[in-house]
Amino acid sequence: MRTFLCSASTFVSSNMSEKKRKLAHGKGKVKVRDIKDSFSSFTIQESFKLRVGLLNWYDHNHRELPWRKTFKEEEEKEVLQNNAYGVWVSEVMLQQTQVQTVIPYYNRWMLKWPTIHHLSQASLEEVNEMWAGLGYYRRARFLLEGAKQVVAEGGKIPKVASLLRKIPGIGDYTAGAIASIAFNEVVPVVDGNVVRVIARLKAVSTNPKKSVTVKRFWELAAEAVDPLRPGDFNQALMELGATVCTPLNPSCSSCPASEICQALSISKCDSSVAVTDYPIKVVKAKQRRDFSAVCAVELIGLDTTLDENPSTSKFILVKRPDEGLLAGLWEFPSAPLDGETVSLARRKAVNQFLKNVLKIDTRKTCNIVSREDVGEFVHIFSHIRLKLYVELLVLQFKGGVDGFLKSQENEITTWKCVDSNSLSSMGLTSSVRKVYSMVQKFKQKSFPSKHVPTKKRN
């Protein structure tokens, strides 16, 4: 990729002459360019133009969002703390999630837990249910842990980024956002939108994912941030990237920073270069391919009709480990697979899981009323491509569902039974909801008011 300005040839020529002169006079080896040389700092004039133009644009064009408020230093401490808590919640939710998706979640969250003290009293299960559908569930757990720590240490959210970074789940970005927006500390924030804007302003042609480049982005953002309105400036920079300086279709003609944009200047001089060439595209790591057999285990009483919503039936949900992917969340019984497998192999894996984890032996402790393959689908995580094979297993216990649950009272620690109505209203991950939806559609199609036989079926 060529990254030169119209007048760059003169500079290159004189620079090369200087290097030859130094070598001719025995000055030694030519030094390797430092990362700072590859994209220079903002000049005083550039910073001034960026601040004035960006803040003026933001004042007239920013989106009205529920977490955006006017923060004043003279406001009561309690109000500032509540505002800081709202900023914290919104910034965590907005990580890797679109604004329009976040808005209803944020409103529901703040209605249930309006202050950090309310949140600190919540359980992880309550928080996960409220978060269900947003993805990246570790964010919710860290938010809860952070609230508990702040309340345990006096209940005051720190006002400076250096102290905010000591709270679980708060990194440089969230710390900078809270400190600048809620408490007016002059610190930068750098997210994907900010990286894209700065990469174009300075025509950065180095890998934006490299740690040394990321560090430089933070330095440039710190140079640019407005000392009087740091919070508004940071929000304006992110807003610009989200609405104007977009990845594929930037609106350069309406951009308040177009005058100092090097990428735009280069593209005007060289038709082979586009503004969207910055930042450079980085090849994503190949996703891991995983496979899992998911079994929706439905427990029904004796003499129950297998219709689409039997009032007496219950489904088993299993709690995932407290660490790792989707930590602490509820799902249908699932067994990992080594790869693409046939139905018989999947059922063997499920049977082993039921026996080891739930103490259910399908050959001895219950009757299999029905066992059918429902379908399959692929669920995409950021680094994993998970293929799920779904089956419905309907079981009857000789002593009935209540008798089975009573016999397992001392064993039920990582699983529970939930009736159909409760399951429909629970906060579940999108993949679990997908499984349940598939099961319900399959039942409606295959078992319309069909009477369940009482004897065991193979």
mmCIF file of N, CA, C and O in Angstrom, residues 124-126 128-129 316-320 326-333 412-418 426-429 431-433:
data_model
loop_
_atom_site.group_PDB
_atom_site.id
_atom_site.type_symbol
_atom_site.label_atom_id
_atom_site.label_comp_id
_atom_site.label_asym_id
_atom_site.label_seq_id
_atom_site.Cartn_x
_atom_site.Cartn_y
_atom_site.Cartn_z
ATOM 1 N N LEU A 124 -25.394 -14.002 40.683
ATOM 2 C CA LEU A 124 -24.870 -14.177 39.331
ATOM 3 C C LEU A 124 -25.948 -14.714 38.398
ATOM 4 O O LEU A 124 -26.023 -14.327 37.226
ATOM 5 N N GLU A 125 -26.807 -15.571 38.927
ATOM 6 C CA GLU A 125 -27.869 -16.134 38.094
ATOM 7 C C GLU A 125 -28.842 -15.042 37.657
ATOM 8 O O GLU A 125 -29.286 -15.021 36.494
ATOM 9 N N GLU A 126 -29.181 -14.115 38.553
ATOM 10 C CA GLU A 126 -30.065 -13.006 38.186
ATOM 11 C C GLU A 126 -29.426 -12.138 37.109
ATOM 12 O O GLU A 126 -30.081 -11.713 36.145
ATOM 13 N N ASN A 128 -27.044 -13.004 34.967
ATOM 14 C CA ASN A 128 -26.973 -13.739 33.701
ATOM 15 C C ASN A 128 -28.317 -13.756 32.986
ATOM 16 O O ASN A 128 -28.381 -13.657 31.754
ATOM 17 N N GLU A 129 -29.385 -13.883 33.731
ATOM 18 C CA GLU A 129 -30.710 -13.884 33.116
ATOM 19 C C GLU A 129 -31.020 -12.526 32.497
ATOM 20 O O GLU A 129 -31.598 -12.438 31.415
ATOM 21 N N ILE A 316 -34.928 -30.766 31.938
ATOM 22 C CA ILE A 316 -33.716 -30.699 32.754
ATOM 23 C C ILE A 316 -32.767 -29.655 32.169
ATOM 24 O O ILE A 316 -32.503 -29.643 30.960
ATOM 25 N N LEU A 317 -32.271 -28.773 33.023
ATOM 26 C CA LEU A 317 -31.236 -27.810 32.659
ATOM 27 C C LEU A 317 -29.998 -28.078 33.497
ATOM 28 O O LEU A 317 -30.096 -28.395 34.686
ATOM 29 N N VAL A 318 -28.853 -27.943 32.883
ATOM 30 C CA VAL A 318 -27.573 -28.199 33.546
ATOM 31 C C VAL A 318 -26.779 -26.900 33.609
ATOM 32 O O VAL A 318 -26.745 -26.134 32.645
ATOM 33 N N LYS A 319 -26.151 -26.671 34.750
ATOM 34 C CA LYS A 319 -25.347 -25.451 34.923
ATOM 35 C C LYS A 319 -23.928 -25.694 34.433
ATOM 36 O O LYS A 319 -23.273 -26.668 34.799
ATOM 37 N N ARG A 320 -23.438 -24.789 33.603
ATOM 38 C CA ARG A 320 -22.068 -24.903 33.101
ATOM 39 C C ARG A 320 -21.062 -24.567 34.202
ATOM 40 O O ARG A 320 -21.409 -23.910 35.192
ATOM 41 N N LEU A 326 -19.132 -19.372 28.531
ATOM 42 C CA LEU A 326 -20.504 -19.304 29.065
ATOM 43 C C LEU A 326 -20.558 -19.756 30.529
ATOM 44 O O LEU A 326 -21.467 -20.488 30.937
ATOM 45 N N ALA A 327 -19.610 -19.308 31.301
ATOM 46 C CA ALA A 327 -19.466 -19.757 32.693
ATOM 47 C C ALA A 327 -20.729 -19.498 33.513
ATOM 48 O O ALA A 327 -21.298 -18.409 33.490
ATOM 49 N N GLY A 328 -21.180 -20.540 34.241
ATOM 50 C CA GLY A 328 -22.291 -20.413 35.166
ATOM 51 C C GLY A 328 -23.669 -20.321 34.549
ATOM 52 O O GLY A 328 -24.646 -20.110 35.269
ATOM 53 N N LEU A 329 -23.786 -20.495 33.243
ATOM 54 C CA LEU A 329 -25.084 -20.375 32.590
ATOM 55 C C LEU A 329 -25.774 -21.739 32.480
ATOM 56 O O LEU A 329 -25.133 -22.788 32.539
ATOM 57 N N TRP A 330 -27.102 -21.694 32.303
ATOM 58 C CA TRP A 330 -27.889 -22.918 32.220
ATOM 59 C C TRP A 330 -28.103 -23.328 30.777
ATOM 60 O O TRP A 330 -28.310 -22.490 29.894
ATOM 61 N N GLU A 331 -28.074 -24.639 30.522
ATOM 62 C CA GLU A 331 -28.265 -25.168 29.183
ATOM 63 C C GLU A 331 -28.864 -26.565 29.270
ATOM 64 O O GLU A 331 -28.928 -27.171 30.342
ATOM 65 N N PHE A 332 -29.290 -27.102 28.143
ATOM 66 C CA PHE A 332 -29.745 -28.480 28.105
ATOM 67 C C PHE A 332 -28.528 -29.398 28.218
ATOM 68 O O PHE A 332 -27.416 -29.003 27.854
ATOM 69 N N PRO A 333 -28.716 -30.615 28.738
ATOM 70 C CA PRO A 333 -27.592 -31.553 28.837
ATOM 71 C C PRO A 333 -26.859 -31.668 27.502
ATOM 72 O O PRO A 333 -27.481 -31.872 26.459
ATOM 73 N N ILE A 412 -28.821 -32.819 43.548
ATOM 74 C CA ILE A 412 -29.057 -31.705 42.627
ATOM 75 C C ILE A 412 -28.267 -30.473 43.071
ATOM 76 O O ILE A 412 -28.673 -29.734 43.950
ATOM 77 N N THR A 413 -27.107 -30.281 42.462
ATOM 78 C CA THR A 413 -26.294 -29.109 42.739
ATOM 79 C C THR A 413 -25.966 -28.345 41.462
ATOM 80 O O THR A 413 -25.828 -27.132 41.474
ATOM 81 N N THR A 414 -25.853 -29.070 40.370
ATOM 82 C CA THR A 414 -25.487 -28.429 39.106
ATOM 83 C C THR A 414 -26.565 -28.593 38.051
ATOM 84 O O THR A 414 -26.321 -28.321 36.885
ATOM 85 N N TRP A 415 -27.767 -29.048 38.425
ATOM 86 C CA TRP A 415 -28.850 -29.155 37.457
ATOM 87 C C TRP A 415 -30.186 -28.975 38.162
ATOM 88 O O TRP A 415 -30.280 -29.063 39.377
ATOM 89 N N LYS A 416 -31.201 -28.694 37.355
ATOM 90 C CA LYS A 416 -32.525 -28.477 37.922
ATOM 91 C C LYS A 416 -33.583 -28.820 36.882
ATOM 92 O O LYS A 416 -33.296 -28.921 35.685
ATOM 93 N N CYS A 417 -34.825 -29.005 37.356
ATOM 94 C CA CYS A 417 -35.956 -29.258 36.465
ATOM 95 C C CYS A 417 -36.824 -28.010 36.377
ATOM 96 O O CYS A 417 -37.117 -27.382 37.399
ATOM 97 N N VAL A 418 -37.222 -27.675 35.160
ATOM 98 C CA VAL A 418 -38.001 -26.463 34.926
ATOM 99 C C VAL A 418 -39.190 -26.833 34.050
ATOM 100 O O VAL A 418 -39.035 -27.547 33.052
ATOM 101 N N MET A 426 -37.520 -17.812 30.931
ATOM 102 C CA MET A 426 -36.188 -17.672 31.526
ATOM 103 C C MET A 426 -35.241 -16.904 30.618
ATOM 104 O O MET A 426 -35.395 -16.898 29.397
ATOM 105 N N GLY A 427 -34.253 -16.284 31.228
ATOM 106 C CA GLY A 427 -33.201 -15.650 30.454
ATOM 107 C C GLY A 427 -32.177 -16.690 30.057
ATOM 108 O O GLY A 427 -31.360 -17.110 30.876
ATOM 109 N N LEU A 428 -32.224 -17.135 28.817
ATOM 110 C CA LEU A 428 -31.325 -18.176 28.335
ATOM 111 C C LEU A 428 -30.488 -17.640 27.184
ATOM 112 O O LEU A 428 -30.859 -16.662 26.526
ATOM 113 N N THR A 429 -29.359 -18.264 26.934
ATOM 114 C CA THR A 429 -28.525 -17.847 25.815
ATOM 115 C C THR A 429 -29.260 -18.097 24.506
ATOM 116 O O THR A 429 -30.198 -18.899 24.434
ATOM 117 N N SER A 431 -28.350 -19.709 21.892
ATOM 118 C CA SER A 431 -28.255 -21.082 21.407
ATOM 119 C C SER A 431 -29.207 -22.006 22.158
ATOM 120 O O SER A 431 -29.808 -22.911 21.569
ATOM 121 N N VAL A 432 -29.380 -21.792 23.476
ATOM 122 C CA VAL A 432 -30.308 -22.611 24.255
ATOM 123 C C VAL A 432 -31.741 -22.324 23.815
ATOM 124 O O VAL A 432 -32.566 -23.244 23.692
ATOM 125 N N ARG A 433 -32.067 -21.066 23.574
ATOM 126 C CA ARG A 433 -33.404 -20.722 23.084
ATOM 127 C C ARG A 433 -33.661 -21.344 21.708
ATOM 128 O O ARG A 433 -34.767 -21.778 21.397
#
